[in-house]
């Protein structure tokens, strides 16, 4: 604390830290070394403290300096003040997951949620038993859910983030054709013509009938027949499991271990076929508002999502 032009005290955290160092070390030189400054600068700071507190604080006794009674009385309080300042100004990124008691709201497509929720809840049971998960469906338009705090984390194909939003790419996947066991497409090598001749179901929240596969087929002069458009990947997989329609699902790149996002297709018993056409990769990422950037609990959530979506199924 120091005084301004009147008599009101002005908080100066640096002076409190210097006072603590001087009273603990009982030496200008050692206090300067502790705070990584010069002895001359520390001597000037001691002079300021003497004027503010109206006490010499440290006085010469032969070759050493000894504290005054006022300094001895202030020593423990000065140390406590510095500890409180340190806690106040330390980023809240170091958190014990076991002490968390929080509900996280995650916005994701149903396929991402189906792949993420079981593993995330299991990880929470092991590390953070006080954590609960609320899954929200994707919104049709780029809404302010992250900005206004209705959503803690968005996971999926992030293509509509606000300028201030933090976005991190997690994994890049390819698209595969998912069909029921014994589907006619499984009997011979899959060609663009055979794929186009099959009946298809498209997943689109906006009700669109076409996508990148139609563009790739058109380059070969082919056009597929889409018999249904559904807003849910899981609904499309259900239809593919009980009929001859083909649905597209994300899968790991060739030669890589299976992706957790392929697990729901396996649950439905679907057979994945490589698509013999060049399709753009599907990038899955996560997005969060800057208000959560330094939050320790949110750090745990993001680390958990990274661990789950980047972990191959055969090494989990």
mmCIF file of C-alpha atoms in Angstrom:
data_model
loop_
_atom_site.group_PDB
_atom_site.id
_atom_site.type_symbol
_atom_site.label_atom_id
_atom_site.label_comp_id
_atom_site.label_asym_id
_atom_site.label_seq_id
_atom_site.Cartn_x
_atom_site.Cartn_y
_atom_site.Cartn_z
ATOM 1 C CA UNK A 1 0.000 0.000 0.000
ATOM 2 C CA UNK A 2 1.099 3.584 -0.639
ATOM 3 C CA UNK A 3 -0.484 6.994 -0.126
ATOM 4 C CA UNK A 4 -1.736 9.204 -2.937
ATOM 5 C CA UNK A 5 -1.905 13.001 -2.765
ATOM 6 C CA UNK A 6 -4.460 12.770 0.057
ATOM 7 C CA UNK A 7 -4.659 10.191 2.802
ATOM 8 C CA UNK A 8 -6.352 7.349 0.926
ATOM 9 C CA UNK A 9 -4.219 4.189 0.606
ATOM 10 C CA UNK A 10 -3.401 2.934 -2.893
ATOM 11 C CA UNK A 11 -2.852 -0.798 -3.370
ATOM 12 C CA UNK A 12 0.560 -1.690 -4.804
ATOM 13 C CA UNK A 13 1.022 -5.437 -5.109
ATOM 14 C CA UNK A 14 4.683 -5.057 -6.062
ATOM 15 C CA UNK A 15 5.402 -3.248 -2.783
ATOM 16 C CA UNK A 16 3.682 -6.027 -0.836
ATOM 17 C CA UNK A 17 5.802 -8.640 -2.604
ATOM 18 C CA UNK A 18 8.967 -6.621 -1.964
ATOM 19 C CA UNK A 19 8.058 -6.198 1.710
ATOM 20 C CA UNK A 20 7.577 -9.934 2.063
ATOM 21 C CA UNK A 21 10.953 -10.632 0.435
ATOM 22 C CA UNK A 22 12.783 -8.080 2.578
ATOM 23 C CA UNK A 23 11.278 -9.313 5.848
ATOM 24 C CA UNK A 24 11.861 -12.964 4.947
ATOM 25 C CA UNK A 25 15.471 -12.493 3.789
ATOM 26 C CA UNK A 26 16.465 -9.663 6.184
ATOM 27 C CA UNK A 27 18.837 -8.545 3.423
ATOM 28 C CA UNK A 28 18.504 -6.110 0.549
ATOM 29 C CA UNK A 29 20.882 -8.193 -1.584
ATOM 30 C CA UNK A 30 19.135 -11.509 -0.983
ATOM 31 C CA UNK A 31 15.689 -9.960 -1.442
ATOM 32 C CA UNK A 32 16.847 -8.483 -4.757
ATOM 33 C CA UNK A 33 18.094 -11.892 -5.907
ATOM 34 C CA UNK A 34 14.804 -13.509 -4.861
ATOM 35 C CA UNK A 35 12.800 -11.055 -6.957
ATOM 36 C CA UNK A 36 15.286 -10.990 -9.851
ATOM 37 C CA UNK A 37 16.053 -7.296 -9.528
ATOM 38 C CA UNK A 38 19.132 -5.237 -8.626
ATOM 39 C CA UNK A 39 20.234 -4.407 -5.057
ATOM 40 C CA UNK A 40 20.014 -0.699 -5.935
ATOM 41 C CA UNK A 41 16.386 -1.053 -7.042
ATOM 42 C CA UNK A 42 15.565 -3.056 -3.937
ATOM 43 C CA UNK A 43 17.244 -0.432 -1.742
ATOM 44 C CA UNK A 44 15.044 2.248 -3.306
ATOM 45 C CA UNK A 45 11.976 0.081 -2.681
ATOM 46 C CA UNK A 46 12.985 -0.311 0.968
ATOM 47 C CA UNK A 47 13.174 3.473 1.197
ATOM 48 C CA UNK A 48 9.605 3.768 -0.155
ATOM 49 C CA UNK A 49 8.359 1.182 2.320
ATOM 50 C CA UNK A 50 10.019 3.038 5.196
ATOM 51 C CA UNK A 51 8.280 6.262 4.200
ATOM 52 C CA UNK A 52 4.885 4.622 3.727
ATOM 53 C CA UNK A 53 4.964 2.619 6.960
ATOM 54 C CA UNK A 54 6.796 5.212 9.045
ATOM 55 C CA UNK A 55 9.287 2.619 10.294
ATOM 56 C CA UNK A 56 12.883 1.718 9.301
ATOM 57 C CA UNK A 57 11.862 -1.992 9.064
ATOM 58 C CA UNK A 58 15.479 -3.228 8.724
ATOM 59 C CA UNK A 59 18.388 -1.631 10.588
ATOM 60 C CA UNK A 60 22.108 -2.261 10.655
ATOM 61 C CA UNK A 61 23.570 -4.518 13.340
ATOM 62 C CA UNK A 62 27.250 -4.893 12.466
ATOM 63 C CA UNK A 63 27.523 -6.517 9.032
ATOM 64 C CA UNK A 64 23.904 -7.705 9.075
ATOM 65 C CA UNK A 65 20.467 -6.133 9.088
ATOM 66 C CA UNK A 66 17.880 -6.954 11.713
ATOM 67 C CA UNK A 67 14.096 -6.364 11.675
ATOM 68 C CA UNK A 68 12.443 -3.812 13.881
ATOM 69 C CA UNK A 69 9.561 -4.789 16.155
ATOM 70 C CA UNK A 70 7.147 -3.381 13.548
ATOM 71 C CA UNK A 71 8.795 -5.524 10.863
ATOM 72 C CA UNK A 72 8.476 -8.643 13.007
ATOM 73 C CA UNK A 73 4.805 -7.869 13.554
ATOM 74 C CA UNK A 74 4.262 -7.444 9.805
ATOM 75 C CA UNK A 75 6.202 -10.521 8.637
ATOM 76 C CA UNK A 76 3.445 -13.148 8.792
ATOM 77 C CA UNK A 77 0.792 -10.785 7.448
ATOM 78 C CA UNK A 78 3.006 -9.767 4.519
ATOM 79 C CA UNK A 79 3.610 -13.426 3.651
ATOM 80 C CA UNK A 80 -0.131 -14.161 3.848
ATOM 81 C CA UNK A 81 -0.948 -11.190 1.586
ATOM 82 C CA UNK A 82 1.548 -12.394 -1.034
ATOM 83 C CA UNK A 83 0.079 -15.901 -0.915
ATOM 84 C CA UNK A 84 -3.385 -14.470 -1.521
ATOM 85 C CA UNK A 85 -2.115 -12.308 -4.385
ATOM 86 C CA UNK A 86 -0.453 -15.364 -5.936
ATOM 87 C CA UNK A 87 -3.677 -17.370 -5.774
ATOM 88 C CA UNK A 88 -5.676 -14.438 -7.152
ATOM 89 C CA UNK A 89 -3.394 -13.899 -10.140
ATOM 90 C CA UNK A 90 -2.598 -17.532 -10.967
ATOM 91 C CA UNK A 91 -4.459 -18.852 -14.054
ATOM 92 C CA UNK A 92 -7.173 -21.334 -13.069
ATOM 93 C CA UNK A 93 -5.928 -24.076 -15.394
ATOM 94 C CA UNK A 94 -4.653 -26.475 -12.744
ATOM 95 C CA UNK A 95 -7.747 -28.225 -11.435
ATOM 96 C CA UNK A 96 -8.231 -31.548 -9.695
ATOM 97 C CA UNK A 97 -10.856 -33.350 -11.822
ATOM 98 C CA UNK A 98 -11.952 -35.343 -8.782
ATOM 99 C CA UNK A 99 -13.216 -32.114 -7.179
ATOM 100 C CA UNK A 100 -15.257 -30.940 -10.172
ATOM 101 C CA UNK A 101 -19.025 -30.628 -9.770
ATOM 102 C CA UNK A 102 -20.197 -29.348 -13.118
ATOM 103 C CA UNK A 103 -22.533 -30.022 -16.023
ATOM 104 C CA UNK A 104 -21.056 -29.489 -19.477
ATOM 105 C CA UNK A 105 -23.307 -28.775 -22.457
ATOM 106 C CA UNK A 106 -21.920 -30.147 -25.715
ATOM 107 C CA UNK A 107 -23.454 -29.482 -29.124
ATOM 108 C CA UNK A 108 -22.774 -32.185 -31.689
ATOM 109 C CA UNK A 109 -24.332 -34.256 -34.448
ATOM 110 C CA UNK A 110 -25.988 -37.417 -33.184
ATOM 111 C CA UNK A 111 -23.234 -39.584 -34.678
ATOM 112 C CA UNK A 112 -20.541 -37.625 -32.828
ATOM 113 C CA UNK A 113 -22.590 -37.746 -29.646
ATOM 114 C CA UNK A 114 -23.106 -41.507 -29.945
ATOM 115 C CA UNK A 115 -19.356 -42.024 -30.350
ATOM 116 C CA UNK A 116 -18.342 -39.495 -27.707
ATOM 117 C CA UNK A 117 -20.835 -39.860 -24.855
ATOM 118 C CA UNK A 118 -20.067 -43.436 -23.689
ATOM 119 C CA UNK A 119 -16.310 -42.892 -23.583
ATOM 120 C CA UNK A 120 -16.618 -39.403 -22.071
ATOM 121 C CA UNK A 121 -18.939 -40.612 -19.325
ATOM 122 C CA UNK A 122 -16.627 -43.536 -18.562
ATOM 123 C CA UNK A 123 -13.649 -41.173 -18.358
ATOM 124 C CA UNK A 124 -15.672 -38.888 -16.077
ATOM 125 C CA UNK A 125 -16.523 -41.819 -13.793
ATOM 126 C CA UNK A 126 -12.808 -42.566 -13.476
ATOM 127 C CA UNK A 127 -11.425 -39.022 -13.193
ATOM 128 C CA UNK A 128 -14.262 -36.584 -12.490
ATOM 129 C CA UNK A 129 -17.284 -38.335 -10.951
ATOM 130 C CA UNK A 130 -18.985 -34.990 -10.293
ATOM 131 C CA UNK A 131 -19.183 -34.155 -14.004
ATOM 132 C CA UNK A 132 -22.451 -34.530 -15.926
ATOM 133 C CA UNK A 133 -22.987 -34.247 -19.679
ATOM 134 C CA UNK A 134 -25.820 -32.553 -21.559
ATOM 135 C CA UNK A 135 -25.829 -33.254 -25.317
ATOM 136 C CA UNK A 136 -27.522 -30.778 -27.659
ATOM 137 C CA UNK A 137 -28.373 -31.349 -31.304
ATOM 138 C CA UNK A 138 -26.695 -29.237 -33.967
ATOM 139 C CA UNK A 139 -28.461 -26.003 -34.812
ATOM 140 C CA UNK A 140 -29.637 -25.318 -38.360
ATOM 141 C CA UNK A 141 -27.964 -21.928 -38.530
ATOM 142 C CA UNK A 142 -24.864 -20.403 -36.991
ATOM 143 C CA UNK A 143 -26.402 -19.383 -33.685
ATOM 144 C CA UNK A 144 -24.868 -17.569 -30.726
ATOM 145 C CA UNK A 145 -24.948 -20.646 -28.464
ATOM 146 C CA UNK A 146 -21.227 -20.526 -27.672
ATOM 147 C CA UNK A 147 -21.207 -16.763 -27.316
ATOM 148 C CA UNK A 148 -24.143 -16.557 -24.911
ATOM 149 C CA UNK A 149 -23.055 -19.544 -22.843
ATOM 150 C CA UNK A 150 -25.819 -22.011 -23.752
ATOM 151 C CA UNK A 151 -23.137 -24.371 -25.101
ATOM 152 C CA UNK A 152 -19.731 -25.068 -23.564
ATOM 153 C CA UNK A 153 -18.263 -26.943 -26.517
ATOM 154 C CA UNK A 154 -19.290 -27.599 -30.111
ATOM 155 C CA UNK A 155 -17.928 -30.716 -31.793
ATOM 156 C CA UNK A 156 -18.259 -31.612 -35.450
ATOM 157 C CA UNK A 157 -17.598 -30.014 -38.808
ATOM 158 C CA UNK A 158 -16.990 -26.432 -37.674
ATOM 159 C CA UNK A 159 -17.766 -24.141 -40.604
ATOM 160 C CA UNK A 160 -19.730 -21.276 -39.048
ATOM 161 C CA UNK A 161 -17.700 -20.083 -36.061
ATOM 162 C CA UNK A 162 -17.837 -16.471 -34.903
ATOM 163 C CA UNK A 163 -14.562 -14.555 -35.373
ATOM 164 C CA UNK A 164 -13.623 -14.692 -31.687
ATOM 165 C CA UNK A 165 -14.342 -18.419 -31.306
ATOM 166 C CA UNK A 166 -11.437 -20.793 -30.674
ATOM 167 C CA UNK A 167 -11.459 -23.722 -33.118
ATOM 168 C CA UNK A 168 -9.221 -26.793 -32.916
ATOM 169 C CA UNK A 169 -9.127 -29.551 -35.527
ATOM 170 C CA UNK A 170 -9.232 -33.034 -33.990
ATOM 171 C CA UNK A 171 -9.260 -35.611 -36.768
ATOM 172 C CA UNK A 172 -9.598 -35.874 -40.549
ATOM 173 C CA UNK A 173 -11.758 -38.723 -41.861
ATOM 174 C CA UNK A 174 -12.868 -40.156 -45.187
ATOM 175 C CA UNK A 175 -16.401 -41.135 -46.144
ATOM 176 C CA UNK A 176 -17.344 -44.785 -46.662
ATOM 177 C CA UNK A 177 -20.495 -46.441 -47.988
ATOM 178 C CA UNK A 178 -22.355 -48.340 -45.268
ATOM 179 C CA UNK A 179 -24.663 -51.198 -46.226
ATOM 180 C CA UNK A 180 -26.357 -54.122 -44.485
ATOM 181 C CA UNK A 181 -24.684 -57.550 -44.521
ATOM 182 C CA UNK A 182 -25.497 -59.361 -47.740
ATOM 183 C CA UNK A 183 -26.296 -56.144 -49.616
ATOM 184 C CA UNK A 184 -25.939 -56.574 -53.410
ATOM 185 C CA UNK A 185 -23.040 -54.097 -53.425
ATOM 186 C CA UNK A 186 -20.980 -56.510 -51.289
ATOM 187 C CA UNK A 187 -21.038 -59.263 -53.919
ATOM 188 C CA UNK A 188 -18.753 -57.612 -56.473
ATOM 189 C CA UNK A 189 -16.047 -54.911 -56.433
ATOM 190 C CA UNK A 190 -17.635 -51.518 -55.975
ATOM 191 C CA UNK A 191 -17.464 -49.246 -59.025
ATOM 192 C CA UNK A 192 -18.812 -45.707 -59.477
ATOM 193 C CA UNK A 193 -21.534 -47.087 -61.762
ATOM 194 C CA UNK A 194 -22.682 -49.727 -59.244
ATOM 195 C CA UNK A 195 -22.631 -47.157 -56.436
ATOM 196 C CA UNK A 196 -24.715 -44.718 -58.476
ATOM 197 C CA UNK A 197 -27.244 -47.435 -59.376
ATOM 198 C CA UNK A 198 -27.928 -48.224 -55.717
ATOM 199 C CA UNK A 199 -30.624 -46.570 -53.638
ATOM 200 C CA UNK A 200 -29.281 -43.936 -51.218
ATOM 201 C CA UNK A 201 -30.282 -42.153 -48.017
ATOM 202 C CA UNK A 202 -28.779 -38.715 -47.383
ATOM 203 C CA UNK A 203 -28.211 -37.115 -44.003
ATOM 204 C CA UNK A 204 -28.923 -33.372 -44.063
ATOM 205 C CA UNK A 205 -30.269 -31.069 -41.377
ATOM 206 C CA UNK A 206 -31.333 -28.679 -44.148
ATOM 207 C CA UNK A 207 -33.106 -31.310 -46.235
ATOM 208 C CA UNK A 208 -30.605 -31.246 -49.107
ATOM 209 C CA UNK A 209 -30.596 -34.148 -51.550
ATOM 210 C CA UNK A 210 -27.086 -33.619 -52.913
ATOM 211 C CA UNK A 211 -23.554 -33.461 -51.563
ATOM 212 C CA UNK A 212 -19.900 -34.104 -52.490
ATOM 213 C CA UNK A 213 -20.649 -37.658 -53.665
ATOM 214 C CA UNK A 214 -23.052 -36.307 -56.305
ATOM 215 C CA UNK A 215 -20.360 -33.925 -57.563
ATOM 216 C CA UNK A 216 -17.863 -36.804 -57.864
ATOM 217 C CA UNK A 217 -20.384 -39.027 -59.638
ATOM 218 C CA UNK A 218 -21.309 -36.224 -62.041
ATOM 219 C CA UNK A 219 -17.707 -36.055 -63.230
ATOM 220 C CA UNK A 220 -18.213 -39.635 -64.474
ATOM 221 C CA UNK A 221 -21.562 -38.771 -66.041
ATOM 222 C CA UNK A 222 -23.421 -40.594 -63.282
ATOM 223 C CA UNK A 223 -26.301 -39.626 -61.029
ATOM 224 C CA UNK A 224 -27.497 -41.503 -57.959
ATOM 225 C CA UNK A 225 -31.059 -41.965 -56.738
ATOM 226 C CA UNK A 226 -31.737 -40.571 -53.284
ATOM 227 C CA UNK A 227 -34.887 -42.132 -51.882
ATOM 228 C CA UNK A 228 -34.821 -40.418 -48.491
ATOM 229 C CA UNK A 229 -33.275 -37.442 -46.721
ATOM 230 C CA UNK A 230 -33.016 -37.717 -42.943
ATOM 231 C CA UNK A 231 -31.706 -35.215 -40.393
ATOM 232 C CA UNK A 232 -29.997 -37.883 -38.282
ATOM 233 C CA UNK A 233 -27.029 -40.168 -38.987
ATOM 234 C CA UNK A 234 -28.368 -42.772 -36.581
ATOM 235 C CA UNK A 235 -31.769 -42.771 -38.326
ATOM 236 C CA UNK A 236 -30.015 -43.228 -41.673
ATOM 237 C CA UNK A 237 -27.991 -46.145 -40.279
ATOM 238 C CA UNK A 238 -31.175 -47.717 -38.927
ATOM 239 C CA UNK A 239 -32.723 -47.526 -42.389
ATOM 240 C CA UNK A 240 -29.587 -48.937 -44.023
ATOM 241 C CA UNK A 241 -29.524 -51.822 -41.530
ATOM 242 C CA UNK A 242 -33.048 -52.997 -42.512
ATOM 243 C CA UNK A 243 -33.137 -52.179 -46.232
ATOM 244 C CA UNK A 244 -30.951 -51.932 -49.318
ATOM 245 C CA UNK A 245 -30.291 -48.200 -49.068
ATOM 246 C CA UNK A 246 -26.717 -46.945 -48.842
ATOM 247 C CA UNK A 247 -25.702 -44.335 -46.299
ATOM 248 C CA UNK A 248 -22.382 -42.555 -45.935
ATOM 249 C CA UNK A 249 -20.476 -42.718 -42.663
ATOM 250 C CA UNK A 250 -17.108 -41.275 -41.629
ATOM 251 C CA UNK A 251 -14.222 -43.708 -41.347
ATOM 252 C CA UNK A 252 -10.505 -43.548 -40.653
ATOM 253 C CA UNK A 253 -8.170 -42.982 -43.623
ATOM 254 C CA UNK A 254 -6.807 -46.053 -45.399
ATOM 255 C CA UNK A 255 -4.178 -47.815 -43.322
ATOM 256 C CA UNK A 256 -5.176 -46.101 -40.071
ATOM 257 C CA UNK A 257 -6.792 -47.697 -37.038
ATOM 258 C CA UNK A 258 -10.608 -47.467 -36.872
ATOM 259 C CA UNK A 259 -12.053 -44.172 -35.718
ATOM 260 C CA UNK A 260 -14.391 -43.978 -32.708
ATOM 261 C CA UNK A 261 -16.881 -42.323 -35.060
ATOM 262 C CA UNK A 262 -17.209 -45.633 -36.929
ATOM 263 C CA UNK A 263 -18.354 -47.457 -33.788
ATOM 264 C CA UNK A 264 -22.093 -46.704 -34.254
ATOM 265 C CA UNK A 265 -21.999 -48.297 -37.718
ATOM 266 C CA UNK A 266 -20.530 -51.430 -36.164
ATOM 267 C CA UNK A 267 -23.319 -51.463 -33.564
ATOM 268 C CA UNK A 268 -25.848 -51.477 -36.423
ATOM 269 C CA UNK A 269 -23.935 -54.347 -38.069
ATOM 270 C CA UNK A 270 -23.248 -52.319 -41.194
ATOM 271 C CA UNK A 271 -20.537 -53.275 -43.662
ATOM 272 C CA UNK A 272 -18.274 -50.428 -44.820
ATOM 273 C CA UNK A 273 -17.256 -50.217 -48.479
ATOM 274 C CA UNK A 274 -14.486 -48.025 -49.865
ATOM 275 C CA UNK A 275 -15.889 -45.435 -52.245
ATOM 276 C CA UNK A 276 -13.985 -45.586 -55.558
ATOM 277 C CA UNK A 277 -14.111 -41.829 -56.042
ATOM 278 C CA UNK A 278 -12.068 -38.916 -54.667
ATOM 279 C CA UNK A 279 -14.128 -37.183 -51.984
ATOM 280 C CA UNK A 280 -13.078 -34.269 -49.781
ATOM 281 C CA UNK A 281 -12.082 -35.324 -46.260
ATOM 282 C CA UNK A 282 -14.356 -34.665 -43.325
ATOM 283 C CA UNK A 283 -12.607 -32.642 -40.632
ATOM 284 C CA UNK A 284 -13.980 -32.992 -37.106
ATOM 285 C CA UNK A 285 -13.069 -30.190 -34.721
ATOM 286 C CA UNK A 286 -14.186 -28.540 -31.526
ATOM 287 C CA UNK A 287 -15.019 -24.904 -30.861
ATOM 288 C CA UNK A 288 -15.353 -22.915 -27.635
ATOM 289 C CA UNK A 289 -15.749 -19.312 -26.559
ATOM 290 C CA UNK A 290 -12.679 -17.410 -25.266
ATOM 291 C CA UNK A 291 -14.349 -17.069 -21.837
ATOM 292 C CA UNK A 292 -13.452 -20.743 -21.279
ATOM 293 C CA UNK A 293 -9.896 -20.585 -22.613
ATOM 294 C CA UNK A 294 -8.224 -20.457 -19.172
ATOM 295 C CA UNK A 295 -10.898 -22.316 -17.186
ATOM 296 C CA UNK A 296 -9.419 -25.426 -15.558
ATOM 297 C CA UNK A 297 -12.630 -27.447 -15.728
ATOM 298 C CA UNK A 298 -13.020 -26.651 -19.422
ATOM 299 C CA UNK A 299 -9.372 -27.642 -19.958
ATOM 300 C CA UNK A 300 -10.266 -31.078 -18.579
ATOM 301 C CA UNK A 301 -13.264 -31.354 -20.918
ATOM 302 C CA UNK A 302 -11.253 -30.429 -24.011
ATOM 303 C CA UNK A 303 -8.436 -32.799 -23.070
ATOM 304 C CA UNK A 304 -10.976 -35.607 -22.588
ATOM 305 C CA UNK A 305 -12.528 -34.983 -26.015
ATOM 306 C CA UNK A 306 -9.080 -34.976 -27.631
ATOM 307 C CA UNK A 307 -8.221 -38.242 -25.942
ATOM 308 C CA UNK A 308 -11.425 -39.935 -27.055
ATOM 309 C CA UNK A 309 -11.746 -38.750 -30.655
ATOM 310 C CA UNK A 310 -8.047 -39.096 -31.443
ATOM 311 C CA UNK A 311 -7.718 -42.572 -29.884
ATOM 312 C CA UNK A 312 -7.966 -45.516 -32.315
ATOM 313 C CA UNK A 313 -10.538 -48.100 -31.271
ATOM 314 C CA UNK A 314 -8.009 -50.919 -31.193
ATOM 315 C CA UNK A 315 -5.743 -49.081 -28.738
ATOM 316 C CA UNK A 316 -8.336 -47.522 -26.433
#
